[in-house]
PDB file of C-alpha atoms in Angstrom:
ATOM      1  CA  LYS Q 141     126.688  91.309  66.351  1.00 63.00           C
ATOM      2  CA  ASN Q 142     123.742  91.936  64.066  1.00 84.00           C
ATOM      3  CA  GLU Q 143     123.051  95.494  63.049  1.00 92.00           C
ATOM      4  CA  VAL Q 144     119.321  94.827  63.530  1.00 95.00           C
ATOM      5  CA  GLU Q 145     117.957  92.927  66.510  1.00 96.00           C
ATOM      6  CA  GLN Q 146     114.336  91.935  66.911  1.00 96.00           C
ATOM      7  CA  SER Q 147     112.469  90.711  69.947  1.00 96.00           C
ATOM      8  CA  PRO Q 148     110.835  88.474  70.705  1.00 97.00           C
ATOM      9  CA  GLN Q 149     111.850  85.758  68.238  1.00 95.00           C
ATOM     10  CA  ASN Q 150     108.592  83.912  68.758  1.00 96.00           C
ATOM     11  CA  LEU Q 151     105.308  85.169  70.114  1.00 97.00           C
ATOM     12  CA  THR Q 152     102.014  83.420  70.766  1.00 97.00           C
ATOM     13  CA  ALA Q 153      98.941  85.460  71.638  1.00 97.00           C
ATOM     14  CA  GLN Q 154      95.254  84.948  72.154  1.00 97.00           C
ATOM     15  CA  GLU Q 155      92.908  86.543  69.665  1.00 97.00           C
ATOM     16  CA  GLY Q 156      92.112  90.092  70.707  1.00 97.00           C
ATOM     17  CA  GLU Q 157      95.358  90.731  72.558  1.00 97.00           C
ATOM     18  CA  PHE Q 158      97.529  93.782  71.970  1.00 98.00           C
ATOM     19  CA  ILE Q 159     100.877  92.781  70.490  1.00 98.00           C
ATOM     20  CA  THR Q 160     104.207  94.582  70.395  1.00 98.00           C
ATOM     21  CA  ILE Q 161     107.248  93.571  68.375  1.00 98.00           C
ATOM     22  CA  ASN Q 162     110.492  95.439  68.932  1.00 98.00           C
ATOM     23  CA  CYS Q 163     113.382  96.316  66.667  1.00 98.00           C
ATOM     24  CA  SER Q 164     116.692  97.862  67.708  1.00 98.00           C
ATOM     25  CA  TYR Q 165     119.429  98.855  65.311  1.00 97.00           C
ATOM     26  CA  SER Q 166     122.987 100.040  65.654  1.00 96.00           C
ATOM     27  CA  VAL Q 167     123.564 102.055  62.474  1.00 94.00           C
ATOM     28  CA  GLY Q 168     122.460 105.473  61.342  1.00 94.00           C
ATOM     29  CA  ILE Q 169     119.470 105.030  59.121  1.00 94.00           C
ATOM     30  CA  SER Q 170     117.612 106.839  56.400  1.00 91.00           C
ATOM     31  CA  ALA Q 171     114.570 104.542  56.632  1.00 92.00           C
ATOM     32  CA  LEU Q 172     113.208 101.573  58.545  1.00 95.00           C
ATOM     33  CA  HIS Q 173     110.796  99.037  57.069  1.00 94.00           C
ATOM     34  CA  TRP Q 174     108.432  96.556  58.638  1.00 96.00           C
ATOM     35  CA  LEU Q 175     107.722  93.541  56.453  1.00 94.00           C
ATOM     36  CA  GLN Q 176     105.178  90.771  56.897  1.00 95.00           C
ATOM     37  CA  GLN Q 177     105.649  87.258  55.573  1.00 93.00           C
ATOM     38  CA  HIS Q 178     102.730  84.840  55.757  1.00 89.00           C
ATOM     39  CA  PRO Q 179     103.161  81.074  55.929  1.00 81.00           C
ATOM     40  CA  GLY Q 180     102.567  80.884  52.181  1.00 77.00           C
ATOM     41  CA  GLY Q 181     105.807  82.786  51.717  1.00 78.00           C
ATOM     42  CA  GLY Q 182     104.769  86.085  50.180  1.00 87.00           C
ATOM     43  CA  ILE Q 183     106.310  89.235  51.631  1.00 90.00           C
ATOM     44  CA  VAL Q 184     104.369  92.452  52.097  1.00 91.00           C
ATOM     45  CA  SER Q 185     105.800  95.808  53.028  1.00 91.00           C
ATOM     46  CA  LEU Q 186     103.741  97.164  55.922  1.00 94.00           C
ATOM     47  CA  PHE Q 187     105.446 100.443  56.746  1.00 93.00           C
ATOM     48  CA  MET Q 188     108.385 102.597  55.838  1.00 92.00           C
ATOM     49  CA  LEU Q 189     109.400 105.014  58.593  1.00 92.00           C
ATOM     50  CA  SER Q 190     112.008 107.673  59.016  1.00 91.00           C
ATOM     51  CA  SER Q 191     110.460 109.382  62.026  1.00 92.00           C
ATOM     52  CA  GLY Q 192     107.416 109.426  64.277  1.00 93.00           C
ATOM     53  CA  LYS Q 193     104.539 107.072  63.870  1.00 96.00           C
ATOM     54  CA  LYS Q 194     102.391 105.538  61.157  1.00 95.00           C
ATOM     55  CA  LYS Q 195      99.062 103.749  61.417  1.00 96.00           C
ATOM     56  CA  HIS Q 196      97.290 101.450  59.009  1.00 93.00           C
ATOM     57  CA  GLY Q 197      94.159  99.779  60.265  1.00 95.00           C
ATOM     58  CA  ARG Q 198      95.021  97.802  63.395  1.00 97.00           C
ATOM     59  CA  LEU Q 199      98.769  98.169  62.824  1.00 97.00           C
ATOM     60  CA  ILE Q 200     100.843 100.980  64.282  1.00 97.00           C
ATOM     61  CA  ALA Q 201     104.570 101.495  63.775  1.00 97.00           C
ATOM     62  CA  THR Q 202     106.681 103.892  65.775  1.00 97.00           C
ATOM     63  CA  ILE Q 203     110.301 104.880  65.617  1.00 97.00           C
ATOM     64  CA  ASN Q 204     112.612 106.692  68.012  1.00 96.00           C
ATOM     65  CA  ILE Q 205     115.644 107.839  66.051  1.00 95.00           C
ATOM     66  CA  GLN Q 206     117.597 108.939  69.129  1.00 95.00           C
ATOM     67  CA  GLU Q 207     117.169 105.572  70.809  1.00 96.00           C
ATOM     68  CA  LYS Q 208     117.543 103.634  67.531  1.00 97.00           C
ATOM     69  CA  HIS Q 209     114.424 101.672  68.238  1.00 97.00           C
ATOM     70  CA  SER Q 210     111.177 100.887  66.487  1.00 98.00           C
ATOM     71  CA  SER Q 211     108.063  99.045  67.554  1.00 98.00           C
ATOM     72  CA  LEU Q 212     105.273  97.405  65.608  1.00 98.00           C
ATOM     73  CA  HIS Q 213     101.967  97.193  67.454  1.00 98.00           C
ATOM     74  CA  ILE Q 214      98.945  95.142  66.517  1.00 98.00           C
ATOM     75  CA  THR Q 215      95.696  96.008  68.237  1.00 97.00           C
ATOM     76  CA  ALA Q 216      92.854  93.485  68.603  1.00 96.00           C
ATOM     77  CA  SER Q 217      94.990  90.712  67.130  1.00 97.00           C
ATOM     78  CA  HIS Q 218      93.402  88.141  64.860  1.00 97.00           C
ATOM     79  CA  PRO Q 219      94.513  84.699  63.672  1.00 96.00           C
ATOM     80  CA  ARG Q 220      95.085  86.135  60.183  1.00 94.00           C
ATOM     81  CA  ASP Q 221      97.841  88.290  61.725  1.00 96.00           C
ATOM     82  CA  SER Q 222      99.855  85.090  62.213  1.00 96.00           C
ATOM     83  CA  ALA Q 223     103.006  85.638  60.192  1.00 96.00           C
ATOM     84  CA  VAL Q 224     106.689  86.440  60.459  1.00 95.00           C
ATOM     85  CA  TYR Q 225     107.386  90.136  60.913  1.00 97.00           C
ATOM     86  CA  ILE Q 226     110.743  91.407  59.725  1.00 94.00           C
ATOM     87  CA  CYS Q 227     112.409  94.691  60.554  1.00 95.00           C
ATOM     88  CA  ALA Q 228     114.753  96.064  57.885  1.00 92.00           C
ATOM     89  CA  VAL Q 229     116.802  99.241  57.809  1.00 92.00           C
ATOM     90  CA  ARG Q 230     118.481 101.248  55.109  1.00 88.00           C
ATOM     91  CA  SER Q 231     121.562 102.880  56.531  1.00 88.00           C
ATOM     92  CA  THR Q 232     122.712 106.375  55.713  1.00 88.00           C
ATOM     93  CA  GLY Q 233     125.471 104.653  53.742  1.00 82.00           C
ATOM     94  CA  ASN Q 234     122.829 102.903  51.608  1.00 78.00           C
ATOM     95  CA  GLN Q 235     123.477  99.499  53.136  1.00 81.00           C
ATOM     96  CA  PHE Q 236     120.497  97.283  53.931  1.00 82.00           C
ATOM     97  CA  TYR Q 237     120.238  95.184  57.088  1.00 88.00           C
ATOM     98  CA  PHE Q 238     117.545  92.761  58.185  1.00 89.00           C
ATOM     99  CA  GLY Q 239     116.378  91.394  61.481  1.00 91.00           C
ATOM    100  CA  THR Q 240     115.876  87.657  61.788  1.00 89.00           C
ATOM    101  CA  GLY Q 241     112.147  88.077  62.157  1.00 93.00           C
ATOM    102  CA  THR Q 242     109.507  87.573  64.820  1.00 96.00           C
ATOM    103  CA  SER Q 243     107.196  84.629  64.315  1.00 95.00           C
ATOM    104  CA  LEU Q 244     103.721  85.521  65.564  1.00 97.00           C
ATOM    105  CA  THR Q 245     100.957  83.003  66.151  1.00 97.00           C
ATOM    106  CA  VAL Q 246      97.525  84.264  67.158  1.00 97.00           C
ATOM    107  CA  ILE Q 247      95.286  81.589  68.610  1.00 97.00           C
ATOM    108  CA  PRO Q 248      91.509  81.841  68.184  1.00 95.00           C
TER     109      PRO Q 248
ATOM    110  CA  ASP V1357      99.337  97.115  37.937  1.00 63.00           C
ATOM    111  CA  ALA V1358     100.118  93.409  38.218  1.00 76.00           C
ATOM    112  CA  GLY V1359     102.787  93.997  40.828  1.00 91.00           C
ATOM    113  CA  VAL V1360     106.303  92.630  40.706  1.00 95.00           C
ATOM    114  CA  ILE V1361     106.357  89.543  38.511  1.00 96.00           C
ATOM    115  CA  GLN V1362     108.898  86.807  38.990  1.00 97.00           C
ATOM    116  CA  SER V1363     109.477  83.703  36.939  1.00 97.00           C
ATOM    117  CA  PRO V1364     109.652  80.835  37.256  1.00 97.00           C
ATOM    118  CA  ARG V1365     107.795  80.215  40.543  1.00 96.00           C
ATOM    119  CA  HIS V1366     109.651  76.966  41.059  1.00 96.00           C
ATOM    120  CA  GLU V1367     112.875  75.685  39.586  1.00 97.00           C
ATOM    121  CA  VAL V1368     114.510  72.323  40.141  1.00 97.00           C
ATOM    122  CA  THR V1369     117.861  71.847  38.526  1.00 96.00           C
ATOM    123  CA  GLU V1370     120.882  69.614  38.731  1.00 97.00           C
ATOM    124  CA  MET V1371     124.122  70.749  40.264  1.00 97.00           C
ATOM    125  CA  GLY V1372     126.343  72.383  37.703  1.00 97.00           C
ATOM    126  CA  GLN V1373     123.534  73.674  35.526  1.00 97.00           C
ATOM    127  CA  GLU V1374     122.950  77.341  34.788  1.00 97.00           C
ATOM    128  CA  VAL V1375     119.882  78.896  36.387  1.00 98.00           C
ATOM    129  CA  THR V1376     118.285  82.180  35.328  1.00 98.00           C
ATOM    130  CA  LEU V1377     115.664  83.903  37.445  1.00 98.00           C
ATOM    131  CA  ARG V1378     113.615  86.725  35.996  1.00 98.00           C
ATOM    132  CA  CYS V1379     111.916  89.785  37.414  1.00 98.00           C
ATOM    133  CA  LYS V1380     109.637  92.463  36.026  1.00 97.00           C
ATOM    134  CA  PRO V1381     109.360  95.409  38.434  1.00 96.00           C
ATOM    135  CA  ILE V1382     106.432  97.748  38.794  1.00 94.00           C
ATOM    136  CA  SER V1383     106.426 100.384  36.101  1.00 93.00           C
ATOM    137  CA  GLY V1384     107.848 103.663  37.357  1.00 91.00           C
ATOM    138  CA  HIS V1385     109.763 102.163  40.271  1.00 92.00           C
ATOM    139  CA  ASP V1386     113.379 103.268  40.186  1.00 90.00           C
ATOM    140  CA  TYR V1387     114.839 100.695  42.580  1.00 91.00           C
ATOM    141  CA  LEU V1388     115.062  96.937  42.083  1.00 94.00           C
ATOM    142  CA  PHE V1389     116.309  94.503  44.691  1.00 94.00           C
ATOM    143  CA  TRP V1390     117.232  90.817  44.606  1.00 96.00           C
ATOM    144  CA  TYR V1391     116.993  88.914  47.906  1.00 94.00           C
ATOM    145  CA  ARG V1392     117.654  85.352  48.963  1.00 95.00           C
ATOM    146  CA  GLN V1393     115.878  83.671  51.862  1.00 92.00           C
ATOM    147  CA  THR V1394     116.948  80.475  53.589  1.00 91.00           C
ATOM    148  CA  MET V1395     116.039  78.926  56.905  1.00 86.00           C
ATOM    149  CA  MET V1396     119.607  79.248  58.109  1.00 86.00           C
ATOM    150  CA  ARG V1397     120.371  82.827  57.098  1.00 85.00           C
ATOM    151  CA  GLY V1398     116.970  84.467  56.814  1.00 85.00           C
ATOM    152  CA  LEU V1399     116.480  87.248  54.296  1.00 86.00           C
ATOM    153  CA  GLU V1400     119.640  88.558  52.624  1.00 88.00           C
ATOM    154  CA  LEU V1401     120.010  91.361  50.123  1.00 90.00           C
ATOM    155  CA  LEU V1402     122.079  90.190  47.161  1.00 94.00           C
ATOM    156  CA  ILE V1403     122.159  93.253  44.924  1.00 94.00           C
ATOM    157  CA  TYR V1404     120.151  96.330  44.144  1.00 93.00           C
ATOM    158  CA  PHE V1405     119.808  98.615  41.150  1.00 94.00           C
ATOM    159  CA  ASN V1406     118.847 102.263  40.909  1.00 91.00           C
ATOM    160  CA  ASN V1407     117.680 103.434  37.493  1.00 93.00           C
ATOM    161  CA  ASN V1408     119.006 100.184  35.991  1.00 94.00           C
ATOM    162  CA  VAL V1409     122.503 100.704  37.403  1.00 94.00           C
ATOM    163  CA  PRO V1410     123.882  98.224  39.971  1.00 93.00           C
ATOM    164  CA  ILE V1411     124.559 100.174  43.152  1.00 89.00           C
ATOM    165  CA  ASP V1412     125.629  97.566  45.667  1.00 87.00           C
ATOM    166  CA  ASP V1413     126.420  93.950  44.897  1.00 90.00           C
ATOM    167  CA  SER V1414     128.288  93.228  48.109  1.00 86.00           C
ATOM    168  CA  GLY V1415     125.671  90.651  49.046  1.00 88.00           C
ATOM    169  CA  MET V1416     126.298  88.502  45.987  1.00 92.00           C
ATOM    170  CA  PRO V1417     127.798  85.341  47.437  1.00 86.00           C
ATOM    171  CA  GLU V1418     130.461  84.667  44.837  1.00 84.00           C
ATOM    172  CA  ASP V1419     131.378  84.924  41.189  1.00 90.00           C
ATOM    173  CA  ARG V1420     128.899  82.225  40.264  1.00 95.00           C
ATOM    174  CA  PHE V1421     126.147  84.793  40.784  1.00 96.00           C
ATOM    175  CA  SER V1422     125.497  87.637  38.379  1.00 97.00           C
ATOM    176  CA  ALA V1423     122.624  90.071  37.922  1.00 97.00           C
ATOM    177  CA  LYS V1424     121.679  92.369  35.098  1.00 97.00           C
ATOM    178  CA  MET V1425     119.069  94.998  34.452  1.00 97.00           C
ATOM    179  CA  PRO V1426     119.163  95.788  30.740  1.00 96.00           C
ATOM    180  CA  ASN V1427     116.155  98.104  30.956  1.00 95.00           C
ATOM    181  CA  ALA V1428     113.700  99.525  33.465  1.00 94.00           C
ATOM    182  CA  SER V1429     111.233  96.675  33.043  1.00 95.00           C
ATOM    183  CA  PHE V1430     113.402  93.585  33.332  1.00 96.00           C
ATOM    184  CA  SER V1431     116.122  92.063  35.471  1.00 98.00           C
ATOM    185  CA  THR V1432     117.784  88.664  35.681  1.00 98.00           C
ATOM    186  CA  LEU V1433     119.709  86.839  38.356  1.00 98.00           C
ATOM    187  CA  LYS V1434     121.928  84.093  36.999  1.00 98.00           C
ATOM    188  CA  ILE V1435     123.737  81.314  38.834  1.00 97.00           C
ATOM    189  CA  GLN V1436     126.373  79.433  36.884  1.00 96.00           C
ATOM    190  CA  PRO V1437     127.250  76.763  37.859  1.00 96.00           C
ATOM    191  CA  SER V1438     124.572  76.072  40.437  1.00 96.00           C
ATOM    192  CA  GLU V1439     125.299  74.194  43.660  1.00 96.00           C
ATOM    193  CA  PRO V1440     122.989  72.525  46.214  1.00 96.00           C
ATOM    194  CA  ARG V1441     123.761  75.289  48.747  1.00 95.00           C
ATOM    195  CA  ASP V1442     122.139  77.781  46.384  1.00 96.00           C
ATOM    196  CA  SER V1443     118.765  76.205  47.134  1.00 97.00           C
ATOM    197  CA  ALA V1444     116.606  78.992  48.538  1.00 96.00           C
ATOM    198  CA  VAL V1445     113.707  81.272  47.762  1.00 96.00           C
ATOM    199  CA  TYR V1446     114.824  84.237  45.679  1.00 97.00           C
ATOM    200  CA  PHE V1447     112.715  87.374  45.903  1.00 96.00           C
ATOM    201  CA  CYS V1448     112.731  90.400  43.678  1.00 96.00           C
ATOM    202  CA  ALA V1449     111.328  93.699  44.964  1.00 94.00           C
ATOM    203  CA  SER V1450     110.946  97.162  43.532  1.00 93.00           C
ATOM    204  CA  SER V1451     110.290 100.550  45.032  1.00 88.00           C
ATOM    205  CA  GLU V1452     110.020 104.231  44.342  1.00 81.00           C
ATOM    206  CA  THR V1453     112.611 106.360  46.091  1.00 67.00           C
ATOM    207  CA  ALA V1454     110.433 107.571  48.930  1.00 58.00           C
ATOM    208  CA  HIS V1455     108.158 104.592  49.364  1.00 68.00           C
ATOM    209  CA  GLY V1456     108.207 101.056  50.643  1.00 76.00           C
ATOM    210  CA  TYR V1457     108.935  97.890  48.788  1.00 83.00           C
ATOM    211  CA  THR V1458     106.685  95.718  46.688  1.00 90.00           C
ATOM    212  CA  PHE V1459     107.847  92.129  46.619  1.00 92.00           C
ATOM    213  CA  GLY V1460     107.340  89.513  43.966  1.00 95.00           C
ATOM    214  CA  SER V1461     106.042  86.080  44.887  1.00 93.00           C
ATOM    215  CA  GLY V1462     109.513  84.599  44.811  1.00 95.00           C
ATOM    216  CA  THR V1463     111.227  81.772  42.959  1.00 97.00           C
ATOM    217  CA  ARG V1464     111.824  78.606  44.939  1.00 96.00           C
ATOM    218  CA  LEU V1465     115.077  77.137  43.656  1.00 97.00           C
ATOM    219  CA  THR V1466     116.106  73.586  44.416  1.00 97.00           C
ATOM    220  CA  VAL V1467     119.488  72.381  43.224  1.00 97.00           C
ATOM    221  CA  VAL V1468     119.916  68.612  43.452  1.00 97.00           C
TER     222      VAL V1468
END
């Protein structure tokens, strides 16, 4: 069993749709990260969360520590949002675990 | 700041050869991470340093892999001898304690 599970694995949306990607984890954490990897391969850190909610432009990340769950939302999706989104956690024991990623394709 | 700088961007080498990957973290960042990404296994953490000291190397696949951080501005990941199954993209990332990661552009390693 993976310590970090993401869903869905693949997601296709029409431009403008609201998108949600989910991440569940089974360990106690000190921080959770959402990463974005574009087809060119570069990885960008979108958010680091330990509680509550963060917003950056059209992206919103939330975390529920009690339920061990985080969501990444994209409002008014755009084709340039097409990428793989990876959830990663740092456990309270300073171990790092990664989800397998959600591949998002936004169609014009 | 130029961000996290990795070199080389691409490396093709023959099985059995030594490979050295290099990373320059962002100045002032106290954590440095080495990751490997393959289609089969996704993103894996190999090792990370805090203030130049290796903290956790449990992700290093075997003794053929070694990593060093002689100072705050430079780290190397060495594979000796290399094998075809080491072919992957190797990422270096750095961070400040309370902030997110900044990733380098990666080194695409092909071992033939």
